[in-house]
mmCIF file of C-alpha atoms in Angstrom:
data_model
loop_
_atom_site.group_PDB
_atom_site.id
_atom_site.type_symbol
_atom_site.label_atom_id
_atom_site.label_comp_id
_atom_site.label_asym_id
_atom_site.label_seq_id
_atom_site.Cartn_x
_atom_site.Cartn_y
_atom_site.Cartn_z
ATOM 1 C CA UNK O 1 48.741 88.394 106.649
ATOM 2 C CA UNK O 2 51.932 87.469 104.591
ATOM 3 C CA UNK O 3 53.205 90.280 104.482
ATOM 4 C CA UNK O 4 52.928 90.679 108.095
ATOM 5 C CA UNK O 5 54.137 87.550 108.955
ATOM 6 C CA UNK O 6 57.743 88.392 106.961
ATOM 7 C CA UNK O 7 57.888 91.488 108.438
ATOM 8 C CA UNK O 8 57.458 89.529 112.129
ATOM 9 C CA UNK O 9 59.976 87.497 110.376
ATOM 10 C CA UNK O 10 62.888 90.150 109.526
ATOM 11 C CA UNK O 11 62.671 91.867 113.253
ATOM 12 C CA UNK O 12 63.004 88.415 114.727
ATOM 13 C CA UNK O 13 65.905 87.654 112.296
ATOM 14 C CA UNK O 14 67.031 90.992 112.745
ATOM 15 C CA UNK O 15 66.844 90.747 116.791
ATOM 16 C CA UNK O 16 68.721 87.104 116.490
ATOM 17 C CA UNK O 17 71.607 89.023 114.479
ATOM 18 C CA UNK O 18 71.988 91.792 117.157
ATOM 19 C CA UNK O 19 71.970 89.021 119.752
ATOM 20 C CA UNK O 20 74.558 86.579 117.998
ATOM 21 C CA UNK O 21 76.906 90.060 117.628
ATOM 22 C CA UNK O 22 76.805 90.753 121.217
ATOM 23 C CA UNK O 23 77.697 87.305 122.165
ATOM 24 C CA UNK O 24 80.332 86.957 119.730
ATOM 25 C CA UNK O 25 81.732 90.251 120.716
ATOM 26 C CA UNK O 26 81.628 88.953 124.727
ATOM 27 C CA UNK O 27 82.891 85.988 123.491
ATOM 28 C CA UNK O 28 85.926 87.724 121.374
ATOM 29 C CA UNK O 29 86.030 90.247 124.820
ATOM 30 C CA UNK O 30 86.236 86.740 126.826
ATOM 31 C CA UNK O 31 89.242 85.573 124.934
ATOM 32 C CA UNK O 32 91.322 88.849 125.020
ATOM 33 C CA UNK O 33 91.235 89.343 128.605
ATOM 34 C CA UNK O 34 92.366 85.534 128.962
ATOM 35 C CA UNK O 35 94.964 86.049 126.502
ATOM 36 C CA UNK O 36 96.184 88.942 128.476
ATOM 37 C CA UNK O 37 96.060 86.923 132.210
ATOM 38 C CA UNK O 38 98.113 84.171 130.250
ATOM 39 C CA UNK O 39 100.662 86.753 129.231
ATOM 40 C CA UNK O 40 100.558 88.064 132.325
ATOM 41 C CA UNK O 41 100.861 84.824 134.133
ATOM 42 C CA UNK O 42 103.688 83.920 131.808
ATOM 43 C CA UNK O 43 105.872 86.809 132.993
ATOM 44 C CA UNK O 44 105.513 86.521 136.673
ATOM 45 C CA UNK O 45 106.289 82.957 136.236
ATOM 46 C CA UNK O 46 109.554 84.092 133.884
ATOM 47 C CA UNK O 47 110.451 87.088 136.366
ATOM 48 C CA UNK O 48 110.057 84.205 139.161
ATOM 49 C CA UNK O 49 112.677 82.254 137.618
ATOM 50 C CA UNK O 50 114.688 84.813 136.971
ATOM 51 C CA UNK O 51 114.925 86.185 140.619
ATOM 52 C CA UNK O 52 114.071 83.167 143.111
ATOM 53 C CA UNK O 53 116.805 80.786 142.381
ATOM 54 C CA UNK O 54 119.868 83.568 141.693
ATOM 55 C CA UNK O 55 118.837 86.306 144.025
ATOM 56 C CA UNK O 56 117.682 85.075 147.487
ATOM 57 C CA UNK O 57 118.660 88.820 148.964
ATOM 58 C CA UNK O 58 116.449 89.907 146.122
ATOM 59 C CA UNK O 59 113.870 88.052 147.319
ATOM 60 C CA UNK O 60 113.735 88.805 150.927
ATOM 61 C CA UNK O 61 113.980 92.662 149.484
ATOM 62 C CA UNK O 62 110.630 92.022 148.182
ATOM 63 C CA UNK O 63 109.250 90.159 151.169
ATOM 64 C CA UNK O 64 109.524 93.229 153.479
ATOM 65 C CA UNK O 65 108.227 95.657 151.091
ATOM 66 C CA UNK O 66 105.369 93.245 151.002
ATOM 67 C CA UNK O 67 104.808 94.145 154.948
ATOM 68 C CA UNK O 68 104.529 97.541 154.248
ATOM 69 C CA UNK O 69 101.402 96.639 151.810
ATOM 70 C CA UNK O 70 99.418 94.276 153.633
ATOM 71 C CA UNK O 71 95.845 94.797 156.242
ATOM 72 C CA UNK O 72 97.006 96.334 159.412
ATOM 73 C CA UNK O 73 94.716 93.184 160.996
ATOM 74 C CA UNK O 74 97.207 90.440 158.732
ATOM 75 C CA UNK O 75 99.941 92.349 160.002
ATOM 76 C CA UNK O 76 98.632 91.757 163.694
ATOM 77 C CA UNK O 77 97.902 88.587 163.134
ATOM 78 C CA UNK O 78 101.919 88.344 161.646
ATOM 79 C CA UNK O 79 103.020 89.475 165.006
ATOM 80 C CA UNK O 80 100.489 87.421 167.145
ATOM 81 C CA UNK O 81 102.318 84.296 165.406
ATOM 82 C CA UNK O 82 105.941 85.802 166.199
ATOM 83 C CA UNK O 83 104.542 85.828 170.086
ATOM 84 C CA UNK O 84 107.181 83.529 171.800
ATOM 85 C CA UNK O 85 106.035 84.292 175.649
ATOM 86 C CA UNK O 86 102.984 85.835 177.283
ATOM 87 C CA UNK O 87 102.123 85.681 181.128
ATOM 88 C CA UNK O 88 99.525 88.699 182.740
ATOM 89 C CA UNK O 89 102.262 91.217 182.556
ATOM 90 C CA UNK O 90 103.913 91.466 179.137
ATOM 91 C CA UNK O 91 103.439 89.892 176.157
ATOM 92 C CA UNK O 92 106.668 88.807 173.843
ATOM 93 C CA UNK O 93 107.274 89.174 170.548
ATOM 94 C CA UNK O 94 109.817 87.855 167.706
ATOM 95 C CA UNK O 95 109.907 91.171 165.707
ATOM 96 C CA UNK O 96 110.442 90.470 162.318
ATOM 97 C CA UNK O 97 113.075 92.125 159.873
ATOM 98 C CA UNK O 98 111.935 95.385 157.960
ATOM 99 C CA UNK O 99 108.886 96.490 160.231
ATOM 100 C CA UNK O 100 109.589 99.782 162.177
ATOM 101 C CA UNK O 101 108.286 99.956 165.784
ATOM 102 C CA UNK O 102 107.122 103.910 165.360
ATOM 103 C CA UNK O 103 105.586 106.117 162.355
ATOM 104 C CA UNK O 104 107.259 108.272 159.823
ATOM 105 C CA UNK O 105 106.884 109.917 156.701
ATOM 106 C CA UNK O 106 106.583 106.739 153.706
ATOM 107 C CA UNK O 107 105.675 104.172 156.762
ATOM 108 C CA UNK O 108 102.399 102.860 156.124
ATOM 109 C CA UNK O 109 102.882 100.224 158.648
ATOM 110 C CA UNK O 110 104.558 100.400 161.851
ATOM 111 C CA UNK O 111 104.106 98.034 165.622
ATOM 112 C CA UNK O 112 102.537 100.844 167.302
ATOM 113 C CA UNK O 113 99.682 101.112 164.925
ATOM 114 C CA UNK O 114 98.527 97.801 165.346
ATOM 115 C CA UNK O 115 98.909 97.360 168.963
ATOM 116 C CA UNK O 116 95.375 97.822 169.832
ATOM 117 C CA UNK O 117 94.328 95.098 167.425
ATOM 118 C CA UNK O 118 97.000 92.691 168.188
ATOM 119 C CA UNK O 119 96.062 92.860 171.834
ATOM 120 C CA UNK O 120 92.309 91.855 171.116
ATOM 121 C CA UNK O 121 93.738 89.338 168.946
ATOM 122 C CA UNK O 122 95.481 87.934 171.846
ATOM 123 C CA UNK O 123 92.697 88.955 174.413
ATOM 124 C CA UNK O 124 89.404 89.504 173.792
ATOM 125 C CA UNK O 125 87.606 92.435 172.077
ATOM 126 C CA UNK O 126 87.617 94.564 175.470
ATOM 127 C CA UNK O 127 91.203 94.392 175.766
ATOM 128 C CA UNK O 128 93.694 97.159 176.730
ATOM 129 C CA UNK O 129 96.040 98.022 174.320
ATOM 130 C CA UNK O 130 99.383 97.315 174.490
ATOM 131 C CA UNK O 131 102.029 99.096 175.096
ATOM 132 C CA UNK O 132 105.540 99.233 174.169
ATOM 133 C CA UNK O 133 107.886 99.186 176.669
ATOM 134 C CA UNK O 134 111.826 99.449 174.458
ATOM 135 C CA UNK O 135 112.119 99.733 170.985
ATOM 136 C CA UNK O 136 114.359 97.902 168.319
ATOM 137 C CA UNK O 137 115.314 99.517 164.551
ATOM 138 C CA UNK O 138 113.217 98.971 161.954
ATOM 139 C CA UNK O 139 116.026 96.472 160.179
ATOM 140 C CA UNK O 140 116.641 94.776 163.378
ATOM 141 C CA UNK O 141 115.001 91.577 164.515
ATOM 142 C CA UNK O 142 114.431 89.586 168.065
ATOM 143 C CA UNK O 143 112.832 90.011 171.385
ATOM 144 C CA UNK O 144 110.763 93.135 171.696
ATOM 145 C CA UNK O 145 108.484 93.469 174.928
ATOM 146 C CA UNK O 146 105.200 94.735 175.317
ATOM 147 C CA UNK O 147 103.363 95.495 178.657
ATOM 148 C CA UNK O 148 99.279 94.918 179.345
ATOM 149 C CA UNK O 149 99.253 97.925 181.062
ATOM 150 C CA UNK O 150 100.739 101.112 181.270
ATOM 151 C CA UNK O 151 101.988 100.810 185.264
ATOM 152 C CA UNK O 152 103.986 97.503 183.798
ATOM 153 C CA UNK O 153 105.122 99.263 180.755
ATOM 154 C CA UNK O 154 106.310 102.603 183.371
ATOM 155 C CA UNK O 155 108.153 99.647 185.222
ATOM 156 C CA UNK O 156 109.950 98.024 182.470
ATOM 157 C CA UNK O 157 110.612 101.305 180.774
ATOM 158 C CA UNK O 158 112.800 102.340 184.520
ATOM 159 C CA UNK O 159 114.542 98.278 184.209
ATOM 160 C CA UNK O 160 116.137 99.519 181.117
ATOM 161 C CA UNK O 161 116.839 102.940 181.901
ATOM 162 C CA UNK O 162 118.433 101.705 185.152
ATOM 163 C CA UNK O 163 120.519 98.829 183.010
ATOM 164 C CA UNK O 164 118.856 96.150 185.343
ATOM 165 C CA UNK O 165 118.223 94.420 182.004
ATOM 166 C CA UNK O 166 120.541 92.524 180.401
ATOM 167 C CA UNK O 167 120.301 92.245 176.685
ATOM 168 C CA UNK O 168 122.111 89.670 174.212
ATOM 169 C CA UNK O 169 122.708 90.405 170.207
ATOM 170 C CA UNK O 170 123.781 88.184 167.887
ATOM 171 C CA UNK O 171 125.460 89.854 164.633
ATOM 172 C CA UNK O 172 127.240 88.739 161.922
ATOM 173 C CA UNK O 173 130.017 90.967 161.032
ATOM 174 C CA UNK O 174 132.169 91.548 157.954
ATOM 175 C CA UNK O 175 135.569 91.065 159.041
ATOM 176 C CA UNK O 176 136.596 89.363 162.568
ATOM 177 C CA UNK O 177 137.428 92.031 165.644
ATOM 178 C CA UNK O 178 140.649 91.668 167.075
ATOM 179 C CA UNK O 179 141.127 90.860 170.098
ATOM 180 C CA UNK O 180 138.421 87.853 169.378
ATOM 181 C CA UNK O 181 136.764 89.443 172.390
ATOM 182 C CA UNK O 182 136.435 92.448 174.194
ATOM 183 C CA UNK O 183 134.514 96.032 175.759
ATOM 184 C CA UNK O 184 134.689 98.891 173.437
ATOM 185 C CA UNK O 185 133.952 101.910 175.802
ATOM 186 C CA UNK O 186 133.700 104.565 173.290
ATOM 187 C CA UNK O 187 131.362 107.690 173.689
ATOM 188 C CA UNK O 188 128.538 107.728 170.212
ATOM 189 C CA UNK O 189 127.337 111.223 168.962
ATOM 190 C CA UNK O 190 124.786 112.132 165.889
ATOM 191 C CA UNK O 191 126.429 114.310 163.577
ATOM 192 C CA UNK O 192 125.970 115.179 159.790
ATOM 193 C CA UNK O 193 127.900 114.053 156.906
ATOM 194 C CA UNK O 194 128.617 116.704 154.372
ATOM 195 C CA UNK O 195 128.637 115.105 151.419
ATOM 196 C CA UNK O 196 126.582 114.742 147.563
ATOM 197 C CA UNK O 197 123.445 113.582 149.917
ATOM 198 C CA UNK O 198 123.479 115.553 153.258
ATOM 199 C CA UNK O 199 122.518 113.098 155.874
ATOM 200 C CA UNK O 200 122.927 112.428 159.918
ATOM 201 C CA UNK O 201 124.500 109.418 161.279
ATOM 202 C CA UNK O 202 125.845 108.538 164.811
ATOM 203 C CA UNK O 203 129.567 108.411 164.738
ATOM 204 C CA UNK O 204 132.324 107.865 167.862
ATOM 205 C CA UNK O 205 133.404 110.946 170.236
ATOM 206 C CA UNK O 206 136.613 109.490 171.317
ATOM 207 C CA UNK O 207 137.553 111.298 174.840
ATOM 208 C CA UNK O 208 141.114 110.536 173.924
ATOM 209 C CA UNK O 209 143.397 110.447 170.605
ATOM 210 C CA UNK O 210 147.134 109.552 169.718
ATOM 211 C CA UNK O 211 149.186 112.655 169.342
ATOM 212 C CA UNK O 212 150.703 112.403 165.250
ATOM 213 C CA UNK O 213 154.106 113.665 166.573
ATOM 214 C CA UNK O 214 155.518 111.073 169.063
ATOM 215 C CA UNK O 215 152.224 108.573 169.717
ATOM 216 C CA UNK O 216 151.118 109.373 173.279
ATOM 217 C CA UNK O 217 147.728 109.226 173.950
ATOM 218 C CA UNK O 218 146.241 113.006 174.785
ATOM 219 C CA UNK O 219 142.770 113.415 176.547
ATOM 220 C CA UNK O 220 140.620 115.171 174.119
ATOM 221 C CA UNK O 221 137.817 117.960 175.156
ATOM 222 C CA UNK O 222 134.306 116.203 175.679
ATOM 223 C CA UNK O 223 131.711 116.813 173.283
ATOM 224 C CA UNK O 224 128.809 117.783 175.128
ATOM 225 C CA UNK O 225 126.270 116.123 173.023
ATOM 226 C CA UNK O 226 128.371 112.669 172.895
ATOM 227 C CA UNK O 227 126.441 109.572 175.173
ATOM 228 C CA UNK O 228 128.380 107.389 176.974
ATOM 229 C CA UNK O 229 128.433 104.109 175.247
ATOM 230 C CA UNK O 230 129.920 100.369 176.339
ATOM 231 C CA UNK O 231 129.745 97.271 174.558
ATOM 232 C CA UNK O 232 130.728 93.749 175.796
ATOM 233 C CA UNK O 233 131.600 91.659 172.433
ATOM 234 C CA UNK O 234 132.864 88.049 171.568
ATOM 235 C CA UNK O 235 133.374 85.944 168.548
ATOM 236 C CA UNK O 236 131.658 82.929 168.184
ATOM 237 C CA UNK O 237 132.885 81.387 165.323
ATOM 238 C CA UNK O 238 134.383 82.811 161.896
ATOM 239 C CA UNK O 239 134.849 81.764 158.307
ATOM 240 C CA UNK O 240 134.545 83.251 154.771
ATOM 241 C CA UNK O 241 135.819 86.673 155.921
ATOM 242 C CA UNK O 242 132.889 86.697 158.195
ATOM 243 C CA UNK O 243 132.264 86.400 162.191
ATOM 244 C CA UNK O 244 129.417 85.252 164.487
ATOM 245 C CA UNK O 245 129.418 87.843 167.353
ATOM 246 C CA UNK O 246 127.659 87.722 170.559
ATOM 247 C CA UNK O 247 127.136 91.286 171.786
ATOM 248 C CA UNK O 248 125.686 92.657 175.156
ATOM 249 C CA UNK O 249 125.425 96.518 174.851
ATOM 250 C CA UNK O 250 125.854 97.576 178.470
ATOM 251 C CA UNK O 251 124.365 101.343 177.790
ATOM 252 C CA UNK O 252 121.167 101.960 175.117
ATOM 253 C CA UNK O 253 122.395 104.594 173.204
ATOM 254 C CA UNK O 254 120.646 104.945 169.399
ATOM 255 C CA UNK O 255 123.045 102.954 166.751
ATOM 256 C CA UNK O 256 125.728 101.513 169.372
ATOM 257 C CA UNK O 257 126.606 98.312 168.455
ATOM 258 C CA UNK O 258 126.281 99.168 164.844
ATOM 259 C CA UNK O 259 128.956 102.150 165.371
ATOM 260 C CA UNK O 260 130.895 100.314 167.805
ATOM 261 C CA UNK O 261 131.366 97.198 165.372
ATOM 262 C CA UNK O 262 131.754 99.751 162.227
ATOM 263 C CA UNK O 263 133.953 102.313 163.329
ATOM 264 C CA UNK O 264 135.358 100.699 166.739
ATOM 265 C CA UNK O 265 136.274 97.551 165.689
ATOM 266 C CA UNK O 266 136.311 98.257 161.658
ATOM 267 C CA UNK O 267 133.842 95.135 161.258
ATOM 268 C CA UNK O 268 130.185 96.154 160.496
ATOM 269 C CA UNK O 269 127.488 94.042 160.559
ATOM 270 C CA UNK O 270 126.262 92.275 157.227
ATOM 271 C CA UNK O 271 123.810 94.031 155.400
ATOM 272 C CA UNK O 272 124.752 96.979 157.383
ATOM 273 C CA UNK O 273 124.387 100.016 154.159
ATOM 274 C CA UNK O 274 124.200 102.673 156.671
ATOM 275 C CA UNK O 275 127.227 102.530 158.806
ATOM 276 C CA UNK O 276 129.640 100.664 156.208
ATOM 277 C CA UNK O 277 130.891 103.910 154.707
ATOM 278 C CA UNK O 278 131.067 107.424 156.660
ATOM 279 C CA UNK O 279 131.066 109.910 153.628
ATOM 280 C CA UNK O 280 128.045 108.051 151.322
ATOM 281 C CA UNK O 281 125.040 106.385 151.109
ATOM 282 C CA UNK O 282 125.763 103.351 149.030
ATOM 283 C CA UNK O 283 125.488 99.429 149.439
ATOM 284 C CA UNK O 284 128.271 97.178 151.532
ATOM 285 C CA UNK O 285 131.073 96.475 149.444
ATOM 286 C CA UNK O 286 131.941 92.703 150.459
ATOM 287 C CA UNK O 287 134.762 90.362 150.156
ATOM 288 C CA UNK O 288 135.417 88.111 147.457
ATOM 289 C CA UNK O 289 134.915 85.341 149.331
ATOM 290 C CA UNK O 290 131.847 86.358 151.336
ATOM 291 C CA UNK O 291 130.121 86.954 147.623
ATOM 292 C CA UNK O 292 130.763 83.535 146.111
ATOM 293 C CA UNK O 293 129.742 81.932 149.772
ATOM 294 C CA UNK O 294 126.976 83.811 149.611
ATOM 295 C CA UNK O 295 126.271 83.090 145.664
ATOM 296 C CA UNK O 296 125.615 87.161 145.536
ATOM 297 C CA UNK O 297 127.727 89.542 142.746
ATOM 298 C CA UNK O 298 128.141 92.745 144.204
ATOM 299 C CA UNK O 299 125.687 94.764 142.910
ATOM 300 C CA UNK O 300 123.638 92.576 144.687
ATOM 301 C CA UNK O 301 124.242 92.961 147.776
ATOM 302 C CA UNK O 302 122.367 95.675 148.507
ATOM 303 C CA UNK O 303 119.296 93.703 149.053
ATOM 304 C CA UNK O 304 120.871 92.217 151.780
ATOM 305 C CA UNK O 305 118.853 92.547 155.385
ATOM 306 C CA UNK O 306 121.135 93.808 158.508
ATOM 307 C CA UNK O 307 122.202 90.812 160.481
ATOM 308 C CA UNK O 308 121.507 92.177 163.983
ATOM 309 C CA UNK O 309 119.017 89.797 166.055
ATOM 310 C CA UNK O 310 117.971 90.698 169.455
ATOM 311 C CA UNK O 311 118.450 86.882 171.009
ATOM 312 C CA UNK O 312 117.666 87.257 174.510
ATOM 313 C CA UNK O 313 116.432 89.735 177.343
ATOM 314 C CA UNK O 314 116.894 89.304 180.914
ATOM 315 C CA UNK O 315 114.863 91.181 183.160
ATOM 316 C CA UNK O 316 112.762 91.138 186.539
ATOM 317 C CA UNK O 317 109.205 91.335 186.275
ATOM 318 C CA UNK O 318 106.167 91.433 188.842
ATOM 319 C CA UNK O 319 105.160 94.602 190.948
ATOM 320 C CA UNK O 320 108.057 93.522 193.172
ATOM 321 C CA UNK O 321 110.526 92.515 190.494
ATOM 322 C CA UNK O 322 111.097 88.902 192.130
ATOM 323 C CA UNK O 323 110.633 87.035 189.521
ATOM 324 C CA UNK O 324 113.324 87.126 186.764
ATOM 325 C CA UNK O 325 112.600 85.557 183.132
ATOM 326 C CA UNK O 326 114.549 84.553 180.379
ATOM 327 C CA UNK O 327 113.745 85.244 177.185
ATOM 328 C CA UNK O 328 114.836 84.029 173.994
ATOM 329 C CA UNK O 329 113.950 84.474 170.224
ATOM 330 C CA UNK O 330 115.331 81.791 167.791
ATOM 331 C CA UNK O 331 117.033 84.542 164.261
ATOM 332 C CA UNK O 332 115.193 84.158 161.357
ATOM 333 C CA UNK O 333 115.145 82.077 158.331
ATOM 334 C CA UNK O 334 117.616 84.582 156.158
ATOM 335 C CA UNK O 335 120.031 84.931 159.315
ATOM 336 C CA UNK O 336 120.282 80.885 159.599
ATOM 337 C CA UNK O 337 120.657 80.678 155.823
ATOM 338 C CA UNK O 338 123.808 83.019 155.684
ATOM 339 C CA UNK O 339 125.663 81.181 158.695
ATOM 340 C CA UNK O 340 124.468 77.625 156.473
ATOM 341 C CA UNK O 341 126.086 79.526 153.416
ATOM 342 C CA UNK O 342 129.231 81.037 155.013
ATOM 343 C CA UNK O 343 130.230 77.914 156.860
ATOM 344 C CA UNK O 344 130.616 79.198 160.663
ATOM 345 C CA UNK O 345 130.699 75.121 161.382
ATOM 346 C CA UNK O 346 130.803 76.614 165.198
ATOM 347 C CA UNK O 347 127.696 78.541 165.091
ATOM 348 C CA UNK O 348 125.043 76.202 165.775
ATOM 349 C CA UNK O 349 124.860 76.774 169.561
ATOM 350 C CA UNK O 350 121.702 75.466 171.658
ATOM 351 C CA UNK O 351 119.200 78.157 172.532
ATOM 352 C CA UNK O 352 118.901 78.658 176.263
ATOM 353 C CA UNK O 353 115.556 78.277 177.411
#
């Protein structure tokens, strides 16, 4: 019976043993993995001091890759927010910075994707989708109209092809155009750049040039390909090397006011990596002046977004087209931050309604 009893005794000890290891080793387990969140925790919080107060460009970098991560239904719900104006015909949007309106290869999200959801969002769970009805560059931000159906969208699409709407840009520019305002009437073609990195861009198809030898201006063959392309420009204000432009593009050719303010004028937009060079791909080289405004060095700036904002559409609407609607989109945060940084005193105009 004793002897029994101790060996009950030794498998109950032994049982107790295997237990209190287990627990001790969940316990040491336990501690490591909160050790490593701590670290972990620790460096986000160093890396966040590191970037947020020195590198606001940085930041905003990291903000639109973040779009191209999130739930197609949280990016709906993004754009639902940005809605500024809806009525039984379109629907308007404030389309933000960084979010392309089509597809591609690397786009994981894009407008058209989330159309369908965004209109049951808006709707109900029947709903149409939406449809597009113009489209803006991915790095370009402002008024974007959708149609509820696709007879509206077939009608808008022929307002714009017919230049019965009238469209409104804001842009800050790098360098101030002279004359302070203007039309540059310059054809726009897509050609590519030979160069380290092979790549297309649109570039100007002048229909005239100087001649070298005594300065007259010679009529130059057409280029077939090249689009007819006007833009109406004036500045709004200017300081720190930099100008507040109001633009109206009078045609809708791909790239205009970006090639007309790069190449035309010599002034491209801020933040604009594409079209400030011809021969490369590399970032915007900026002015002194503009940096220390702007609290940036220079290899910062390529983080910067493209200040181009889509402020305002005119257009008729209804089945008859007698009803005509302003409307307006306030630029974002980053755009009023840079004019608060670069001193344009003269830029805070009122918004018309």
């Amino acid at each position: 019976m004793a002897a029994g009893g101790g060996a009950l005794w030794r498998r109950r000890a032994a049982a107790l043993s295997r237990a209190a290891r287990s627990v001790c080793g969940r316990a040491a387990g336990a501690e490591r993995l909160a050790g490593r969140l701590r670290a972990r925790r620790r460096e986000e919080e160093e890396e966040k001091k590191r970037e947020v107060p020195g590198n606001p460009a940085r930041r905003r970098a990291r903000e639109l890759a973040a779009l191209q991560r999130v739930h197609p239904n949280v990016l709906a719900r993004v754009l639902k927010q940005g809605a500024v104006y809806q009525d039984e015909e379109v629907v308007v949007l404030n389309k933000p910075n960084g979010l392309p309106v089509h597809g591609g290869p690397g786009i994981k999200n894009c407008i058209t994707d989330v159309l369908p959801i965004l209109a049951k969002m808006l709707e109900n769970m029947r709903a149409e989708t939406l449809h597009l009805c113009h489209r803006l560059d991915k790095e370009t931000t402002g008024v974007m109209v959708l149609a509820r159906s696709k007879e509206a969208a077939d009608r808008i699409r022929l307002l714009f092809k017919t230049r019965q709407v009238e469209k409104i840009y804001w842009a800050i520019s790098v360098g101030h155009p002279d004359p302070a305002e203007g039309i540059v009437e310059i054809p726009v073609v897509e050609k590519e750049v030979q160069s380290h990195q092979p790549h297309y861009k649109m570039t100007l198809a002048p229909n005239y040039r100087l001649s070298p030898e005594d300065g007259k201006v010679l009529k130059t063959r057409k280029n077939r390909s090249a689009e007819t392309a006007v833009t109406r420009y004036r500045i709004l204000a200017s300081s720190s090397a930099c100008s507040l432009l109001e633009l109206q593009p009078i045609t809708g050719v791909k790239h205009q006011i970006r090639v007309h303010l790069a190449y035309g004028l010599g002034c491209p937009i801020l933040g604009d990596h594409k079209y400030s060079h011809w021969n490369k791909l590399a970032p915007q080289k900026l002015p002194e002046i503009t940096l220390r405004r702007l609290k940036l060095e220079q290899s910062q700036a390529r983080h910067l977004p493209l200040h181009l904002h889509a402020q305002r559409l005119s257009l008729p609407l209804g089945a008859s087209g007698g009803k005509r609607i302003d409307l307006v989109c306030e630029p974002p945060v980053f755009f009023h931050r840079t004019l608060r940084k670069l001193d344009q005193k003269g830029s805070k105009h009122k918004t018309v309604q």
